[in-house]
Amino acid sequence: MFIPLDDRDGHIWLDGALIPWRDARLHVLTHALHMGGAVFEGMRAYGGRVFLNTPHLERLARSASLLDFHLPWTHDQLSEAIEAVLDANGLADAYIRPIAWRGTESVSIASPQARIHVAIAAWHWPTAAARGEADKGIRLHLSTWRRPRPDTAPTAAKCSGLYMIGTLARHQAMAAGCDDALLLDSDGHVAETTATNLLLVHDGRLITPTATGFLDGITKRHVMALARQRGLTVEERRVSLDTLRAADEVFTAGTSVELQPVVALLTDAGTREWPVGPVTRQLMSDFRASITAPAARVAA
Ligand SMILES: Cc1ncc(COP(=O)(O)O)c(C=O)c1O
C-alpha cells in the first residue's frame, strides 16, 4: 500500500536541525510554491556512502545561483547534514532529496529579501536493478511537449518550475501505456526523458545528446567515463530522431533509476523496438560495480 510522503516517521533536516518527519511543513504563502523557484537534487547512498556527493552538491549550488539566490550552507555543512539524515533514519541504501527554496517574505514576483530555506530528506527507494528487474527495460512515448530553449528558461538548473513539463509528458506517456516520455528540444532534436538522460549505441560508439537546454546528468557523465574505460568511443552531439531510430541499443541514465534499457519508442509513425544489448548490459554491470568502488574511482 502506498503511504503518502507526509504520513511517515523518521527525521528530516530543516534549516540546520533534524526535526520529526511529520513536522517538516511549509506555510501556503511560500514564494517557491507560487513561483516555482525551488532547486533540488536527487542523490543516492549505497552501503552508507553517498555516491558522487561532490558533483551533486556543486550542481545544487549552481542551480541556486541560476535562480538568483545563494545557499546559506556550505558544501561541507550540507555533506554533514546528509550524513546526519542517513544516520537518524538508519539508512545505508537510500534516495536523498536536498531542496532549497525562497520562503514566506513575499509572494510577489520579485523577492530579493526572501529567506532561503534548505531541507534534506532521505528514504528507501530501491531501483529496478536492486529489485532484479533491470532487464525488463522501459517503453518511451514521444511527447508532444518539448524542452524549452536555453534562453527562455534556466534549463541548466535542476529547478522545480521546469518539472511541470516532465509531469505533463509523463502523464501523456502513462496514458499511452508507456513508462516514460521522450522529449525533443525546441529544434526537434532528441533531448532527454522526464528524469533521465538518453544514451544510444551505434556501431559500437556511445552517443548522447549535447545538454544544451536540459539537465547535464551526473549519472550520464559517470557512464561516459565508464564507457571510455572500456575503450568505447563516446560522442556528445546533436541527435535526430532518425539517428535514435537507427541505434542498435538505447538506455537511460539518472540517479533515481540508475541505468535502464529502452526497449521501445512509440511515435505517431509507429513503434521502434530494441533488444537489451551487450553494451547496455556491460555498462549496467560496470555501473553497479562502480557503486561499491573506492571514492577515487567513481569521480566522473
Ligand atoms: C530532467 C532530468 N534529466 C536528467 C536527469 C539525470 O541527472 P542525474 O544523473 O544527475 O541524476 C535527471 C535527474 O536528476 C532529471 O530530473
Coordinates of C-alpha atoms and ligand atoms in Angstrom, one line a residue:
M1 CA 0.0 0.0 0.0
F2 CA 1.3 3.5 -0.9
I3 CA 1.8 5.7 2.1
P4 CA 1.8 9.5 1.3
L5 CA 5.2 11.1 1.9
D6 CA 3.9 13.3 4.7
D7 CA 2.5 10.3 6.6
R8 CA 5.7 8.7 7.5
D9 CA 8.0 8.5 10.5
G10 CA 11.7 9.5 10.7
H11 CA 13.7 12.7 10.6
I12 CA 14.2 15.5 8.1
W13 CA 16.9 18.1 8.2
L14 CA 15.4 21.6 8.0
D15 CA 17.4 24.8 8.2
G16 CA 20.1 23.4 10.4
A17 CA 18.4 20.9 12.6
L18 CA 16.9 17.4 12.4
I19 CA 13.2 17.5 13.1
P20 CA 10.5 14.8 13.2
W21 CA 9.4 13.9 9.6
R22 CA 5.8 14.8 10.2
D23 CA 6.7 18.4 11.4
A24 CA 8.6 19.3 8.2
R25 CA 5.7 21.5 6.9
L26 CA 5.5 24.8 4.9
H27 CA 3.2 27.8 5.0
V28 CA 0.9 28.1 2.0
L29 CA 2.2 31.5 1.2
T30 CA 5.7 30.3 0.4
H31 CA 7.3 32.1 -2.6
A32 CA 8.6 28.9 -4.2
L33 CA 5.1 27.2 -4.1
H34 CA 3.7 30.2 -6.1
M35 CA 6.6 31.0 -8.4
G36 CA 8.3 27.6 -8.8
G37 CA 11.6 28.8 -7.6
A38 CA 13.0 25.8 -5.7
V39 CA 16.2 24.0 -6.6
F40 CA 16.8 20.4 -5.6
E41 CA 19.0 17.3 -6.1
G42 CA 18.3 13.6 -6.3
M43 CA 21.2 11.7 -4.8
R44 CA 21.8 8.1 -3.7
A45 CA 23.7 6.4 -0.9
Y46 CA 24.9 2.9 -1.3
G47 CA 26.1 0.9 1.6
G48 CA 26.2 4.0 3.7
R49 CA 28.4 6.0 1.3
V50 CA 26.9 8.9 -0.7
F51 CA 27.5 8.4 -4.3
L52 CA 29.0 11.3 -6.3
N53 CA 28.3 13.6 -3.4
T54 CA 30.5 16.5 -4.7
P55 CA 29.1 16.9 -8.2
H56 CA 25.6 16.8 -6.8
L57 CA 26.2 19.4 -4.1
E58 CA 28.1 21.6 -6.6
R59 CA 25.1 21.4 -9.0
L60 CA 22.7 22.3 -6.2
A61 CA 24.8 25.5 -5.6
R62 CA 24.9 26.2 -9.3
S63 CA 21.2 25.7 -9.7
A64 CA 20.6 28.2 -6.8
S65 CA 22.8 30.8 -8.4
L66 CA 21.0 30.3 -11.7
L67 CA 17.8 31.1 -9.8
D68 CA 19.5 34.2 -8.4
F69 CA 20.0 33.1 -4.8
H70 CA 22.8 31.6 -2.7
L71 CA 22.6 28.6 -0.4
P72 CA 23.0 29.6 3.2
W73 CA 25.1 26.4 3.9
T74 CA 28.5 25.4 2.7
H75 CA 29.2 22.2 0.7
D76 CA 30.8 20.6 3.9
Q77 CA 27.8 21.6 6.1
L78 CA 25.4 20.0 3.6
S79 CA 27.5 16.9 3.4
E80 CA 27.5 16.6 7.2
A81 CA 23.7 17.2 7.2
I82 CA 23.2 14.4 4.6
E83 CA 25.2 12.0 6.8
A84 CA 23.1 13.1 9.8
V85 CA 19.9 12.4 7.9
L86 CA 21.1 8.9 6.9
D87 CA 22.1 8.1 10.5
A88 CA 18.9 9.5 12.0
N89 CA 16.8 7.4 9.7
G90 CA 19.0 4.3 9.9
L91 CA 19.6 4.3 6.2
A92 CA 22.5 2.7 4.3
D93 CA 20.9 2.4 0.8
A94 CA 18.7 5.4 0.2
Y95 CA 17.5 8.1 -2.1
I96 CA 18.4 11.6 -0.8
R97 CA 16.5 14.7 -1.7
P98 CA 18.1 18.1 -0.7
I99 CA 15.9 21.1 -1.6
A100 CA 16.3 24.9 -1.3
W101 CA 13.6 27.5 -1.7
R102 CA 12.5 31.1 -1.2
G103 CA 10.4 31.5 1.9
T104 CA 7.4 33.5 3.0
E105 CA 8.7 37.1 3.0
S106 CA 6.6 37.8 -0.2
V107 CA 4.6 36.1 -2.9
S108 CA 5.3 38.9 -5.4
I109 CA 7.3 38.1 -8.5
A110 CA 10.4 39.7 -7.1
S111 CA 11.5 38.6 -3.7
P112 CA 15.2 39.5 -3.2
Q113 CA 14.8 39.7 0.5
A114 CA 13.4 36.2 0.8
R115 CA 14.9 33.9 3.3
I116 CA 16.4 30.8 1.7
H117 CA 15.4 27.6 3.4
V118 CA 17.1 24.2 2.9
A119 CA 15.7 20.8 3.7
I120 CA 17.2 17.3 3.3
A121 CA 15.1 14.1 3.3
A122 CA 16.1 10.5 2.6
W123 CA 14.1 7.3 2.2
H124 CA 14.4 3.8 1.0
W125 CA 13.6 3.7 -2.8
P126 CA 15.1 0.6 -4.4
T127 CA 15.9 0.8 -8.2
A128 CA 14.8 -1.7 -10.8
A129 CA 18.3 -3.1 -10.7
A130 CA 18.2 -3.6 -6.9
R131 CA 14.8 -5.4 -7.3
G132 CA 16.4 -7.6 -10.0
E133 CA 14.1 -6.1 -12.7
A134 CA 16.5 -4.0 -14.7
D135 CA 16.4 -6.3 -17.7
K136 CA 12.7 -5.6 -18.3
G137 CA 13.6 -2.2 -19.8
I138 CA 11.3 0.7 -20.3
R139 CA 8.9 1.9 -23.1
L140 CA 9.1 5.5 -24.1
H141 CA 6.4 7.7 -25.6
L142 CA 7.4 10.6 -27.9
S143 CA 5.9 13.5 -26.1
T144 CA 4.2 16.5 -27.7
W145 CA 5.9 18.6 -25.0
R146 CA 9.4 19.9 -25.7
R147 CA 12.3 21.1 -23.7
P148 CA 12.5 25.0 -23.8
R149 CA 15.3 26.9 -25.5
P150 CA 18.1 27.7 -23.0
D151 CA 17.4 31.4 -23.5
T152 CA 13.8 31.0 -22.4
A153 CA 14.3 29.2 -19.0
P154 CA 17.2 28.3 -16.7
T155 CA 17.4 24.9 -18.3
A156 CA 20.8 24.0 -16.8
A157 CA 19.3 24.3 -13.3
K158 CA 17.6 21.4 -11.5
C159 CA 14.7 23.7 -10.5
S160 CA 11.2 22.7 -9.6
G161 CA 9.4 25.0 -12.1
L162 CA 10.8 23.2 -15.1
Y163 CA 9.5 19.8 -13.8
M164 CA 5.9 20.6 -14.7
I165 CA 6.9 19.9 -18.3
G166 CA 8.0 16.4 -17.1
T167 CA 4.8 15.8 -15.2
L168 CA 2.7 16.6 -18.2
A169 CA 4.8 14.5 -20.5
R170 CA 4.9 11.6 -18.0
H171 CA 1.1 11.7 -17.7
Q172 CA 0.8 11.6 -21.5
A173 CA 3.2 8.6 -21.6
M174 CA 1.3 6.7 -18.9
A175 CA -2.0 7.3 -20.8
A176 CA -0.3 5.7 -23.9
G177 CA 0.8 2.7 -21.8
C178 CA 4.4 3.7 -21.6
D179 CA 6.8 4.1 -18.7
D180 CA 8.3 7.4 -19.5
A181 CA 8.3 10.2 -22.2
L182 CA 11.0 11.1 -24.7
L183 CA 11.2 14.9 -25.1
L184 CA 12.7 16.7 -28.0
D185 CA 14.2 20.1 -27.8
S186 CA 12.6 23.2 -29.4
D187 CA 14.5 22.5 -32.7
G188 CA 13.2 18.9 -32.8
H189 CA 16.4 17.2 -31.7
V190 CA 16.4 14.4 -29.1
A191 CA 16.8 15.8 -25.6
E192 CA 16.0 13.5 -22.7
T193 CA 13.3 11.8 -20.8
T194 CA 11.4 13.3 -17.8
A195 CA 14.0 12.3 -15.2
T196 CA 16.9 10.8 -17.1
N197 CA 19.4 11.4 -19.9
L198 CA 19.4 9.3 -23.0
L199 CA 22.4 7.3 -24.4
L200 CA 22.5 5.2 -27.6
V201 CA 24.8 2.7 -29.0
H202 CA 25.5 2.9 -32.8
D203 CA 28.2 0.8 -34.5
G204 CA 29.9 0.3 -31.2
R205 CA 30.0 4.0 -30.3
L206 CA 28.2 5.5 -27.3
I207 CA 26.3 8.7 -28.3
T208 CA 24.4 11.1 -26.1
P209 CA 22.7 14.4 -27.0
T210 CA 24.7 17.6 -26.0
A211 CA 22.9 19.0 -23.0
T212 CA 22.0 22.5 -24.4
G213 CA 18.6 23.1 -22.9
F214 CA 18.2 20.2 -20.5
L215 CA 19.9 18.7 -17.4
D216 CA 23.5 17.6 -17.9
G217 CA 23.2 14.5 -15.8
I218 CA 25.8 13.4 -13.3
T219 CA 25.0 9.7 -13.9
K220 CA 25.3 10.1 -17.7
R221 CA 28.8 11.7 -17.2
H222 CA 29.8 8.9 -14.9
V223 CA 28.6 6.3 -17.6
M224 CA 30.5 8.2 -20.3
A225 CA 33.7 7.8 -18.2
L226 CA 33.0 4.1 -17.6
A227 CA 32.5 3.6 -21.4
R228 CA 35.8 5.3 -22.1
Q229 CA 37.5 3.0 -19.6
R230 CA 36.1 0.1 -21.7
G231 CA 37.7 1.6 -24.8
L232 CA 34.4 2.8 -26.3
T233 CA 34.3 6.0 -28.4
V234 CA 32.0 8.4 -26.7
E235 CA 30.3 11.2 -28.7
E236 CA 28.2 14.1 -27.4
R237 CA 26.4 15.7 -30.2
R238 CA 23.0 16.7 -31.7
V239 CA 20.9 13.6 -32.1
S240 CA 18.0 13.4 -34.6
L241 CA 15.0 11.1 -34.2
D242 CA 16.3 9.2 -37.3
T243 CA 19.6 8.7 -35.6
L244 CA 17.8 7.4 -32.5
R245 CA 15.7 5.1 -34.6
A246 CA 18.8 3.7 -36.3
A247 CA 20.5 3.0 -32.9
D248 CA 21.4 -0.6 -32.1
E249 CA 20.8 -0.1 -28.3
V250 CA 19.3 2.7 -26.2
F251 CA 19.3 3.2 -22.5
T252 CA 18.7 6.0 -20.0
A253 CA 20.8 7.1 -17.0
G254 CA 19.8 9.1 -13.9
T255 CA 20.2 9.0 -10.2
S256 CA 16.7 7.8 -9.4
V257 CA 16.7 4.8 -11.8
E258 CA 20.4 4.3 -12.4
L259 CA 20.7 2.7 -15.9
Q260 CA 17.6 1.4 -17.7
P261 CA 17.4 -0.2 -21.1
V262 CA 14.9 1.3 -23.5
V263 CA 13.0 -1.5 -25.3
A264 CA 10.5 0.6 -27.3
L265 CA 9.8 4.1 -28.6
L266 CA 6.1 4.9 -29.5
T267 CA 5.6 7.6 -32.0
D268 CA 2.8 8.5 -34.4
A269 CA 4.9 6.9 -37.1
G270 CA 4.9 3.6 -35.3
T271 CA 6.8 1.7 -32.7
R272 CA 10.6 1.1 -32.8
E273 CA 11.8 -1.8 -30.6
W274 CA 15.2 -2.6 -29.3
P275 CA 16.7 -5.6 -27.5
V276 CA 18.6 -5.2 -24.3
G277 CA 22.0 -5.1 -26.0
P278 CA 25.5 -6.2 -24.9
V279 CA 27.0 -2.7 -24.5
T280 CA 24.0 -1.7 -22.3
R281 CA 24.4 -4.9 -20.2
Q282 CA 28.2 -4.2 -19.8
L283 CA 27.7 -0.6 -18.8
M284 CA 24.9 -1.6 -16.3
S285 CA 27.3 -4.1 -14.8
D286 CA 30.2 -1.6 -14.7
F287 CA 27.9 0.9 -13.1
R288 CA 26.8 -1.5 -10.3
A289 CA 30.5 -2.3 -9.7
S290 CA 31.4 1.4 -9.5
I291 CA 28.8 1.9 -6.8
T292 CA 30.9 -0.1 -4.4
A293 CA 34.3 1.1 -5.7
P294 CA 36.6 3.4 -3.7
A295 CA 35.6 7.1 -4.0
A296 CA 38.6 8.0 -6.2
R297 CA 37.4 5.6 -8.9
V298 CA 33.9 6.9 -9.1
A299 CA 34.5 10.6 -9.8
A300 CA 33.1 11.3 -13.2
Ligands
LIG1 C1 15.1 16.0 -16.1 C2 16.3 15.2 -15.7 N1 17.2 14.8 -16.6 C3 18.3 14.1 -16.3 C4 18.4 13.6 -15.0 C5 19.6 12.8 -14.7 O1 20.5 13.5 -13.9 P1 21.4 12.8 -12.8 O2 22.1 11.8 -13.5 O3 22.4 14.0 -12.4 O4 20.6 12.3 -11.7 C6 17.5 14.0 -14.0 C7 17.7 13.6 -12.6 O5 18.2 14.3 -11.8 C8 16.4 14.8 -14.4 O6 15.5 15.1 -13.5

